[in-house]
Amino acid sequence: MSSVDLKRDSIGKLFFYFSFPAVTGMMVSALYVIVDGIFIGRGIGSNGLAAINIAYPITNFLVGLSLMFGVGGATMISIARGKEENQEVNRIFTHTILLTFFTYIVALMAVILFEKELIFFLGGNDILYNDIRAYLIPSAWFNIFFMLSMGLNAVVRNDNAPKHAMFAMILGALINILLDALFIIVFKWGMWGAATATGISQVCSFIFLWLHFYNGTSDIKIEKKLKFSIKIIIRIIINGFPSFIIEFAIAIVTLLFNIVLMQMTGEIGVAAFSIVAYVFYIFRMLFNGLAQGIQPIVSFNYGAGRKDRLKKIFLLGHRTALVIAVIIIFIVNIFNKEIVAVFTENNKELVKLASSGLVCYTSGMVFLAVNFINISYLQSMEKALISNLMSFGRSFFFVVVGILIYPKIFNIYGVWLTPPLADFTVFIMTLVGYLWIKKRGIREKNYIQSE
């Protein structure tokens, strides 16, 4: 079934085998989100950008849930295989799918029943209401396919099929770009067209991923006579919680940023933040791809007890992430105005506001890179407490505290600097904690031993 041996092949080979498709897939996924923004910005205008930014926290929340189930389940599947507990794999997989369906139904009912209240709660106003609603409602119906695609992507990648997972994302991206051009530019369907184009592309990605389990290359199947296990559900949630926190925090942070910027600058500030968020999404997905690339290697070798190999992948992951972070900072500082100008047409005020915001927002990229690798490494070994605290700190706690304090001190720059300062704070706390543990000689229980 596999062309690689997770226990014996070189770490460099495994890193490339899993990380390249993961990064490529994530970058393609980010690309079609970006293209979505470009079509909306140029085909609908700044109000369209503001509207999608206000509606998107709902999607972030659901993506967070699907990643929690997908990554949590995939981690357990890899560890079970490392321990050669193959019978448990199907049970974990089936629980993962059922959890995704259940949470989608609850979320869909919430959107349908409390549509107007949600829009205004998310920071919408009378000017943007119709555009927000036109995007939110069709998205709500299609989100089950988005959730299943995100969750299954992690499982397929851990099933030693990273290229299949990558092609699923590429397929969705290409279809989304083509339909965006058709629905927004040609048919002039506005925000409804943008949401429908994205939804159809998600259906295609889901179908492609689902075929992996029926093409004869996978032994993972839905368990028809499932013995429902609360223990498995709890483990899935705990192991995947860091992935959920990252996306959930983005939803909350987006909501808070929208409210603060609406008060400080009006719709133009929310539109600027939308552009910054679109561009930053590329960088976040890049590091997310690297983090997901090391996960199968770490999980399997942790289950197999190969401590020597764990150290190698830890160091290689950090070196790669740091080099990429430095390159990103260099590019943004030189080409920030040109990058922002892609999203708008002859709006100098928007370009000025968004370009300065982008420089500030990406200033902590080095710390973000290290934090992403650290969280994934710990999460892959079921070190839930530490990875959850790190995710909660960088994505939520220090961002929420910062957005309430920094704008009062640094005005608009305080808004843009909040996320990088949060990553810096978590990096310092993690470093201090590591040095303290090392100094006191605290060691993990003797579960992992080198062969």
GROMACS .gro file of C-alpha atoms in nm:
model
  451
    1MET     CA    1   0.000   0.000   0.000
    2SER     CA    2   0.287   0.238   0.079
    3SER     CA    3   0.594   0.339  -0.123
    4VAL     CA    4   0.775   0.449   0.192
    5ASP     CA    5   0.870   0.286   0.521
    6LEU     CA    6   0.788   0.527   0.802
    7LYS     CA    7   1.005   0.334   1.046
    8ARG     CA    8   1.321   0.290   0.838
    9ASP     CA    9   1.341   0.532   0.543
   10SER     CA   10   1.555   0.842   0.589
   11ILE     CA   11   1.390   1.138   0.763
   12GLY     CA   12   1.479   1.364   0.470
   13LYS     CA   13   1.302   1.135   0.224
   14LEU     CA   14   0.995   1.106   0.448
   15PHE     CA   15   0.986   1.480   0.512
   16PHE     CA   16   0.982   1.552   0.140
   17TYR     CA   17   0.737   1.269   0.068
   18PHE     CA   18   0.478   1.401   0.314
   19SER     CA   19   0.556   1.773   0.333
   20PHE     CA   20   0.576   1.854  -0.038
   21PRO     CA   21   0.221   1.732  -0.118
   22ALA     CA   22   0.087   1.882   0.207
   23VAL     CA   23   0.245   2.222   0.141
   24THR     CA   24   0.148   2.213  -0.228
   25GLY     CA   25  -0.209   2.121  -0.143
   26MET     CA   26  -0.236   2.389   0.123
   27MET     CA   27  -0.083   2.653  -0.105
   28VAL     CA   28  -0.323   2.563  -0.384
   29SER     CA   29  -0.608   2.578  -0.134
   30ALA     CA   30  -0.484   2.920  -0.023
   31LEU     CA   31  -0.452   3.025  -0.386
   32TYR     CA   32  -0.815   2.964  -0.464
   33VAL     CA   33  -0.918   3.153  -0.150
   34ILE     CA   34  -0.698   3.440  -0.269
   35VAL     CA   35  -0.839   3.427  -0.621
   36ASP     CA   36  -1.185   3.434  -0.462
   37GLY     CA   37  -1.084   3.757  -0.290
   38ILE     CA   38  -0.939   3.906  -0.608
   39PHE     CA   39  -1.257   3.834  -0.805
   40ILE     CA   40  -1.472   3.978  -0.525
   41GLY     CA   41  -1.251   4.286  -0.482
   42ARG     CA   42  -1.240   4.364  -0.853
   43GLY     CA   43  -1.582   4.233  -0.955
   44ILE     CA   44  -1.790   4.353  -0.657
   45GLY     CA   45  -1.573   4.611  -0.478
   46SER     CA   46  -1.455   4.699  -0.128
   47ASN     CA   47  -1.799   4.631   0.023
   48GLY     CA   48  -1.779   4.278  -0.113
   49LEU     CA   49  -1.440   4.230   0.057
   50ALA     CA   50  -1.580   4.366   0.383
   51ALA     CA   51  -1.889   4.143   0.357
   52ILE     CA   52  -1.697   3.820   0.302
   53ASN     CA   53  -1.462   3.905   0.588
   54ILE     CA   54  -1.762   3.948   0.818
   55ALA     CA   55  -1.928   3.623   0.702
   56TYR     CA   56  -1.612   3.411   0.704
   57PRO     CA   57  -1.583   3.346   1.082
   58ILE     CA   58  -1.868   3.095   1.045
   59THR     CA   59  -1.664   2.902   0.788
   60ASN     CA   60  -1.351   2.933   1.007
   61PHE     CA   61  -1.541   2.782   1.298
   62LEU     CA   62  -1.664   2.486   1.092
   63VAL     CA   63  -1.320   2.432   0.935
   64GLY     CA   64  -1.178   2.428   1.287
   65LEU     CA   65  -1.421   2.156   1.391
   66SER     CA   66  -1.349   1.946   1.081
   67LEU     CA   67  -0.972   1.981   1.133
   68MET     CA   68  -1.015   1.884   1.497
   69PHE     CA   69  -1.192   1.564   1.396
   70GLY     CA   70  -0.972   1.498   1.093
   71VAL     CA   71  -0.631   1.567   1.247
   72GLY     CA   72  -0.732   1.413   1.580
   73GLY     CA   73  -0.858   1.098   1.410
   74ALA     CA   74  -0.564   1.082   1.168
   75THR     CA   75  -0.314   1.111   1.455
   76MET     CA   76  -0.482   0.821   1.634
   77ILE     CA   77  -0.488   0.616   1.313
   78SER     CA   78  -0.112   0.666   1.258
   79ILE     CA   79  -0.028   0.582   1.618
   80ALA     CA   80  -0.250   0.271   1.603
   81ARG     CA   81  -0.071   0.159   1.288
   82GLY     CA   82   0.268   0.225   1.446
   83LYS     CA   83   0.162  -0.009   1.727
   84GLU     CA   84   0.018  -0.252   1.466
   85GLU     CA   85  -0.334  -0.220   1.611
   86ASN     CA   86  -0.501  -0.231   1.269
   87GLN     CA   87  -0.845  -0.335   1.390
   88GLU     CA   88  -0.885  -0.005   1.573
   89VAL     CA   89  -0.829   0.205   1.258
   90ASN     CA   90  -1.179   0.160   1.108
   91ARG     CA   91  -1.347   0.243   1.440
   92ILE     CA   92  -1.154   0.570   1.466
   93PHE     CA   93  -1.229   0.660   1.104
   94THR     CA   94  -1.604   0.596   1.141
   95HIS     CA   95  -1.624   0.804   1.458
   96THR     CA   96  -1.446   1.087   1.274
   97ILE     CA   97  -1.705   1.092   0.993
   98LEU     CA   98  -2.002   1.076   1.231
   99LEU     CA   99  -1.868   1.362   1.444
  100THR     CA  100  -1.835   1.579   1.134
  101PHE     CA  101  -2.194   1.511   1.023
  102PHE     CA  102  -2.340   1.577   1.365
  103THR     CA  103  -2.167   1.913   1.415
  104TYR     CA  104  -2.260   2.025   1.062
  105ILE     CA  105  -2.632   1.963   1.124
  106VAL     CA  106  -2.619   2.167   1.445
  107ALA     CA  107  -2.432   2.452   1.273
  108LEU     CA  108  -2.669   2.456   0.974
  109MET     CA  109  -2.974   2.482   1.197
  110ALA     CA  110  -2.812   2.769   1.389
  111VAL     CA  111  -2.747   2.967   1.069
  112ILE     CA  112  -3.098   2.907   0.934
  113LEU     CA  113  -3.277   2.992   1.258
  114PHE     CA  114  -3.064   3.291   1.364
  115GLU     CA  115  -2.952   3.430   1.028
  116LYS     CA  116  -3.015   3.801   1.093
  117GLU     CA  117  -2.889   3.793   1.450
  118LEU     CA  118  -2.569   3.619   1.336
  119ILE     CA  119  -2.497   3.876   1.066
  120PHE     CA  120  -2.518   4.171   1.304
  121PHE     CA  121  -2.335   3.981   1.579
  122LEU     CA  122  -2.047   3.920   1.337
  123GLY     CA  123  -2.010   4.295   1.284
  124GLY     CA  124  -2.241   4.352   0.990
  125ASN     CA  125  -2.446   4.667   0.936
  126ASP     CA  126  -2.736   4.776   0.715
  127ILE     CA  127  -2.500   4.875   0.433
  128LEU     CA  128  -2.338   4.531   0.412
  129TYR     CA  129  -2.635   4.315   0.520
  130ASN     CA  130  -2.750   4.197   0.177
  131ASP     CA  131  -2.398   4.112   0.059
  132ILE     CA  132  -2.323   3.919   0.378
  133ARG     CA  133  -2.650   3.725   0.357
  134ALA     CA  134  -2.594   3.643  -0.012
  135TYR     CA  135  -2.263   3.476   0.083
  136LEU     CA  136  -2.359   3.323   0.418
  137ILE     CA  137  -2.670   3.126   0.322
  138PRO     CA  138  -2.540   2.923   0.023
  139SER     CA  139  -2.213   2.867   0.212
  140ALA     CA  140  -2.407   2.716   0.502
  141TRP     CA  141  -2.564   2.450   0.277
  142PHE     CA  142  -2.233   2.360   0.110
  143ASN     CA  143  -2.021   2.357   0.428
  144ILE     CA  144  -2.071   1.984   0.491
  145PHE     CA  145  -1.855   1.912   0.186
  146PHE     CA  146  -1.593   2.164   0.301
  147MET     CA  147  -1.584   2.004   0.646
  148LEU     CA  148  -1.558   1.650   0.510
  149SER     CA  149  -1.289   1.756   0.262
  150MET     CA  150  -1.075   1.913   0.534
  151GLY     CA  151  -1.115   1.616   0.767
  152LEU     CA  152  -1.066   1.348   0.502
  153ASN     CA  153  -0.758   1.526   0.368
  154ALA     CA  154  -0.579   1.457   0.696
  155VAL     CA  155  -0.691   1.094   0.701
  156VAL     CA  156  -0.594   1.029   0.337
  157ARG     CA  157  -0.252   1.186   0.393
  158ASN     CA  158  -0.198   0.962   0.698
  159ASP     CA  159  -0.309   0.664   0.488
  160ASN     CA  160   0.020   0.706   0.298
  161ALA     CA  161  -0.150   0.887   0.009
  162PRO     CA  162  -0.026   1.246   0.041
  163LYS     CA  163  -0.036   1.298  -0.337
  164HIS     CA  164  -0.404   1.199  -0.353
  165ALA     CA  165  -0.476   1.451  -0.078
  166MET     CA  166  -0.281   1.715  -0.271
  167PHE     CA  167  -0.463   1.648  -0.600
  168ALA     CA  168  -0.799   1.677  -0.422
  169MET     CA  169  -0.711   2.032  -0.317
  170ILE     CA  170  -0.574   2.118  -0.662
  171LEU     CA  171  -0.896   1.991  -0.823
  172GLY     CA  172  -1.109   2.205  -0.591
  173ALA     CA  173  -0.891   2.508  -0.653
  174LEU     CA  174  -0.907   2.487  -1.033
  175ILE     CA  175  -1.284   2.440  -1.035
  176ASN     CA  176  -1.331   2.730  -0.792
  177ILE     CA  177  -1.121   2.967  -1.002
  178LEU     CA  178  -1.307   2.879  -1.322
  179LEU     CA  179  -1.650   2.913  -1.158
  180ASP     CA  180  -1.552   3.241  -0.989
  181ALA     CA  181  -1.470   3.390  -1.328
  182LEU     CA  182  -1.795   3.256  -1.473
  183PHE     CA  183  -2.033   3.341  -1.186
  184ILE     CA  184  -1.886   3.676  -1.071
  185ILE     CA  185  -1.741   3.832  -1.386
  186VAL     CA  186  -1.955   3.683  -1.665
  187PHE     CA  187  -2.293   3.616  -1.501
  188LYS     CA  188  -2.265   3.902  -1.246
  189TRP     CA  189  -2.410   3.688  -0.968
  190GLY     CA  190  -2.220   3.881  -0.698
  191MET     CA  191  -2.169   3.734  -0.352
  192TRP     CA  192  -2.413   3.448  -0.417
  193GLY     CA  193  -2.204   3.350  -0.718
  194ALA     CA  194  -1.883   3.357  -0.512
  195ALA     CA  195  -2.031   3.132  -0.243
  196THR     CA  196  -2.181   2.890  -0.496
  197ALA     CA  197  -1.856   2.862  -0.690
  198THR     CA  198  -1.668   2.775  -0.370
  199GLY     CA  199  -1.939   2.527  -0.267
  200ILE     CA  200  -1.934   2.334  -0.595
  201SER     CA  201  -1.554   2.311  -0.582
  202GLN     CA  202  -1.579   2.165  -0.230
  203VAL     CA  203  -1.820   1.897  -0.351
  204CYS     CA  204  -1.567   1.794  -0.617
  205SER     CA  205  -1.281   1.778  -0.363
  206PHE     CA  206  -1.490   1.564  -0.129
  207ILE     CA  207  -1.584   1.315  -0.403
  208PHE     CA  208  -1.220   1.282  -0.511
  209LEU     CA  209  -1.105   1.219  -0.153
  210TRP     CA  210  -1.384   0.970  -0.084
  211LEU     CA  211  -1.284   0.765  -0.388
  212HIS     CA  212  -0.949   0.694  -0.219
  213PHE     CA  213  -1.123   0.453   0.018
  214TYR     CA  214  -1.278   0.256  -0.270
  215ASN     CA  215  -1.000   0.241  -0.528
  216GLY     CA  216  -0.829  -0.065  -0.382
  217THR     CA  217  -0.527   0.116  -0.234
  218SER     CA  218  -0.669   0.171   0.116
  219ASP     CA  219  -0.777  -0.075   0.383
  220ILE     CA  220  -0.962   0.193   0.583
  221LYS     CA  221  -1.338   0.145   0.567
  222ILE     CA  222  -1.657   0.268   0.734
  223GLU     CA  223  -1.749   0.025   1.012
  224LYS     CA  224  -2.114  -0.066   0.951
  225LYS     CA  225  -2.173  -0.230   1.290
  226LEU     CA  226  -2.012   0.043   1.494
  227LYS     CA  227  -1.976   0.011   1.869
  228PHE     CA  228  -2.009   0.374   1.973
  229SER     CA  229  -1.720   0.476   2.200
  230ILE     CA  230  -1.714   0.790   2.413
  231LYS     CA  231  -1.346   0.719   2.482
  232ILE     CA  232  -1.258   0.739   2.111
  233ILE     CA  233  -1.457   1.060   2.067
  234ILE     CA  234  -1.281   1.223   2.363
  235ARG     CA  235  -0.940   1.119   2.230
  236ILE     CA  236  -1.020   1.253   1.882
  237ILE     CA  237  -1.131   1.586   2.028
  238ILE     CA  238  -0.834   1.617   2.265
  239ASN     CA  239  -0.577   1.527   1.999
  240GLY     CA  240  -0.731   1.753   1.736
  241PHE     CA  241  -0.810   2.042   1.968
  242PRO     CA  242  -0.500   2.248   1.879
  243SER     CA  243  -0.612   2.248   1.513
  244PHE     CA  244  -0.959   2.360   1.620
  245ILE     CA  245  -0.822   2.635   1.843
  246ILE     CA  246  -0.622   2.782   1.556
  247GLU     CA  247  -0.926   2.810   1.327
  248PHE     CA  248  -1.172   2.901   1.602
  249ALA     CA  249  -0.937   3.172   1.722
  250ILE     CA  250  -0.916   3.310   1.368
  251ALA     CA  251  -1.296   3.333   1.368
  252ILE     CA  252  -1.303   3.517   1.701
  253VAL     CA  253  -1.008   3.737   1.610
  254THR     CA  254  -1.167   3.825   1.275
  255LEU     CA  255  -1.487   3.917   1.458
  256LEU     CA  256  -1.301   4.138   1.708
  257PHE     CA  257  -1.084   4.296   1.439
  258ASN     CA  258  -1.392   4.374   1.230
  259ILE     CA  259  -1.564   4.542   1.524
  260VAL     CA  260  -1.258   4.745   1.625
  261LEU     CA  261  -1.174   4.848   1.269
  262MET     CA  262  -1.537   4.937   1.192
  263GLN     CA  263  -1.530   5.172   1.490
  264MET     CA  264  -1.190   5.321   1.404
  265THR     CA  265  -1.204   5.348   1.023
  266GLY     CA  266  -1.543   5.224   0.896
  267GLU     CA  267  -1.592   4.986   0.603
  268ILE     CA  268  -1.255   5.079   0.447
  269GLY     CA  269  -1.070   4.940   0.751
  270VAL     CA  270  -1.260   4.611   0.738
  271ALA     CA  271  -1.187   4.587   0.364
  272ALA     CA  272  -0.816   4.650   0.435
  273PHE     CA  273  -0.816   4.378   0.699
  274SER     CA  274  -0.983   4.145   0.451
  275ILE     CA  275  -0.693   4.194   0.209
  276VAL     CA  276  -0.434   4.146   0.485
  277ALA     CA  277  -0.614   3.830   0.598
  278TYR     CA  278  -0.626   3.694   0.242
  279VAL     CA  279  -0.251   3.741   0.193
  280PHE     CA  280  -0.165   3.613   0.539
  281TYR     CA  281  -0.377   3.306   0.470
  282ILE     CA  282  -0.120   3.198   0.209
  283PHE     CA  283   0.159   3.213   0.465
  284ARG     CA  284  -0.047   3.040   0.734
  285MET     CA  285  -0.138   2.758   0.496
  286LEU     CA  286   0.229   2.719   0.401
  287PHE     CA  287   0.330   2.656   0.762
  288ASN     CA  288   0.017   2.451   0.818
  289GLY     CA  289   0.129   2.230   0.529
  290LEU     CA  290   0.474   2.187   0.684
  291ALA     CA  291   0.317   2.104   1.019
  292GLN     CA  292   0.083   1.850   0.860
  293GLY     CA  293   0.374   1.706   0.665
  294ILE     CA  294   0.569   1.612   0.978
  295GLN     CA  295   0.262   1.476   1.159
  296PRO     CA  296   0.244   1.125   1.004
  297ILE     CA  297   0.620   1.078   1.052
  298VAL     CA  298   0.614   1.188   1.416
  299SER     CA  299   0.297   0.995   1.504
  300PHE     CA  300   0.413   0.666   1.348
  301ASN     CA  301   0.763   0.678   1.495
  302TYR     CA  302   0.625   0.780   1.833
  303GLY     CA  303   0.397   0.476   1.825
  304ALA     CA  304   0.691   0.262   1.709
  305GLY     CA  305   0.917   0.396   1.987
  306ARG     CA  306   1.181   0.559   1.763
  307LYS     CA  307   1.301   0.852   1.973
  308ASP     CA  308   1.614   0.901   1.760
  309ARG     CA  309   1.404   0.967   1.451
  310LEU     CA  310   1.173   1.205   1.636
  311LYS     CA  311   1.464   1.438   1.711
  312LYS     CA  312   1.572   1.444   1.346
  313ILE     CA  313   1.229   1.541   1.213
  314PHE     CA  314   1.195   1.804   1.487
  315LEU     CA  315   1.517   1.978   1.381
  316LEU     CA  316   1.453   1.946   1.007
  317GLY     CA  317   1.101   2.090   1.045
  318HIS     CA  318   1.229   2.393   1.234
  319ARG     CA  319   1.513   2.467   0.994
  320THR     CA  320   1.281   2.455   0.694
  321ALA     CA  321   1.015   2.671   0.861
  322LEU     CA  322   1.266   2.937   0.970
  323VAL     CA  323   1.416   2.974   0.622
  324ILE     CA  324   1.070   3.016   0.470
  325ALA     CA  325   0.970   3.272   0.737
  326VAL     CA  326   1.272   3.492   0.663
  327ILE     CA  327   1.198   3.482   0.288
  328ILE     CA  328   0.835   3.585   0.350
  329ILE     CA  329   0.935   3.883   0.564
  330PHE     CA  330   1.181   3.993   0.294
  331ILE     CA  331   0.920   3.971   0.014
  332VAL     CA  332   0.646   4.151   0.211
  333ASN     CA  333   0.870   4.439   0.312
  334ILE     CA  334   0.972   4.503  -0.049
  335PHE     CA  335   0.652   4.428  -0.243
  336ASN     CA  336   0.371   4.504   0.005
  337LYS     CA  337   0.201   4.771  -0.210
  338GLU     CA  338   0.217   4.559  -0.524
  339ILE     CA  339   0.069   4.261  -0.339
  340VAL     CA  340  -0.220   4.464  -0.197
  341ALA     CA  341  -0.293   4.636  -0.531
  342VAL     CA  342  -0.389   4.301  -0.683
  343PHE     CA  343  -0.710   4.303  -0.476
  344THR     CA  344  -0.839   4.648  -0.567
  345GLU     CA  345  -0.866   4.884  -0.858
  346ASN     CA  346  -0.757   5.249  -0.818
  347ASN     CA  347  -0.835   5.274  -0.446
  348LYS     CA  348  -0.524   5.445  -0.309
  349GLU     CA  349  -0.662   5.482   0.043
  350LEU     CA  350  -0.730   5.109   0.066
  351VAL     CA  351  -0.386   5.020  -0.075
  352LYS     CA  352  -0.209   5.250   0.172
  353LEU     CA  353  -0.399   5.117   0.474
  354ALA     CA  354  -0.373   4.750   0.379
  355SER     CA  355  -0.004   4.760   0.277
  356SER     CA  356   0.110   4.912   0.607
  357GLY     CA  357  -0.111   4.661   0.787
  358LEU     CA  358   0.044   4.371   0.596
  359VAL     CA  359   0.400   4.470   0.693
  360CYS     CA  360   0.304   4.488   1.062
  361TYR     CA  361   0.093   4.173   1.052
  362THR     CA  362   0.377   3.959   0.910
  363SER     CA  363   0.653   4.103   1.132
  364GLY     CA  364   0.636   3.804   1.370
  365MET     CA  365   0.653   3.538   1.100
  366VAL     CA  366   0.963   3.372   1.248
  367PHE     CA  367   0.786   3.315   1.580
  368LEU     CA  368   0.473   3.189   1.404
  369ALA     CA  369   0.683   2.937   1.209
  370VAL     CA  370   0.846   2.795   1.523
  371ASN     CA  371   0.514   2.783   1.709
  372PHE     CA  372   0.341   2.593   1.426
  373ILE     CA  373   0.611   2.324   1.416
  374ASN     CA  374   0.622   2.293   1.796
  375ILE     CA  375   0.244   2.256   1.822
  376SER     CA  376   0.227   1.996   1.544
  377TYR     CA  377   0.518   1.799   1.692
  378LEU     CA  378   0.356   1.780   2.036
  379GLN     CA  379   0.008   1.718   1.893
  380SER     CA  380   0.140   1.430   1.682
  381MET     CA  381   0.255   1.252   2.000
  382GLU     CA  382  -0.077   1.311   2.179
  383LYS     CA  383   0.084   1.570   2.408
  384ALA     CA  384  -0.252   1.743   2.422
  385LEU     CA  385  -0.210   1.967   2.728
  386ILE     CA  386   0.101   2.154   2.614
  387SER     CA  387   0.000   2.180   2.247
  388ASN     CA  388  -0.348   2.300   2.345
  389LEU     CA  389  -0.206   2.567   2.576
  390MET     CA  390   0.029   2.689   2.303
  391SER     CA  391  -0.251   2.700   2.046
  392PHE     CA  392  -0.486   2.873   2.286
  393GLY     CA  393  -0.221   3.130   2.380
  394ARG     CA  394  -0.098   3.228   2.032
  395SER     CA  395  -0.432   3.207   1.855
  396PHE     CA  396  -0.675   3.333   2.114
  397PHE     CA  397  -0.575   3.451   2.462
  398PHE     CA  398  -0.288   3.687   2.381
  399VAL     CA  399  -0.464   3.810   2.065
  400VAL     CA  400  -0.785   3.895   2.252
  401VAL     CA  401  -0.591   4.069   2.528
  402GLY     CA  402  -0.381   4.252   2.268
  403ILE     CA  403  -0.671   4.378   2.056
  404LEU     CA  404  -0.825   4.528   2.370
  405ILE     CA  405  -0.501   4.704   2.473
  406TYR     CA  406  -0.267   4.776   2.180
  407PRO     CA  407  -0.503   4.992   1.966
  408LYS     CA  408  -0.543   5.229   2.260
  409ILE     CA  409  -0.165   5.273   2.271
  410PHE     CA  410  -0.057   5.248   1.907
  411ASN     CA  411  -0.385   5.338   1.729
  412ILE     CA  412  -0.435   5.146   1.402
  413TYR     CA  413  -0.085   4.994   1.424
  414GLY     CA  414  -0.189   4.832   1.750
  415VAL     CA  415  -0.448   4.631   1.559
  416TRP     CA  416  -0.198   4.504   1.302
  417LEU     CA  417   0.070   4.421   1.561
  418THR     CA  418  -0.155   4.216   1.788
  419PRO     CA  419  -0.106   3.871   1.620
  420PRO     CA  420   0.275   3.891   1.584
  421LEU     CA  421   0.309   4.002   1.947
  422ALA     CA  422   0.094   3.706   2.051
  423ASP     CA  423   0.322   3.463   1.862
  424PHE     CA  424   0.630   3.629   2.014
  425THR     CA  425   0.487   3.592   2.365
  426VAL     CA  426   0.410   3.221   2.320
  427PHE     CA  427   0.755   3.161   2.168
  428ILE     CA  428   0.927   3.319   2.470
  429MET     CA  429   0.707   3.129   2.716
  430THR     CA  430   0.776   2.799   2.535
  431LEU     CA  431   1.151   2.866   2.531
  432VAL     CA  432   1.157   2.954   2.901
  433GLY     CA  433   0.950   2.644   2.982
  434TYR     CA  434   1.179   2.419   2.778
  435LEU     CA  435   1.494   2.558   2.944
  436TRP     CA  436   1.335   2.519   3.289
  437ILE     CA  437   1.242   2.156   3.219
  438LYS     CA  438   1.588   2.084   3.081
  439LYS     CA  439   1.760   2.245   3.380
  440ARG     CA  440   1.555   2.048   3.632
  441GLY     CA  441   1.609   1.726   3.440
  442ILE     CA  442   1.238   1.653   3.400
  443ARG     CA  443   1.188   1.371   3.153
  444GLU     CA  444   0.894   1.208   2.985
  445LYS     CA  445   0.782   0.873   3.116
  446ASN     CA  446   0.989   0.600   2.955
  447TYR     CA  447   0.742   0.527   2.676
  448ILE     CA  448   0.972   0.602   2.387
  449GLN     CA  449   1.302   0.422   2.359
  450SER     CA  450   1.553   0.416   2.080
  451GLU     CA  451   1.601   0.090   1.907
   0.00000   0.00000   0.00000
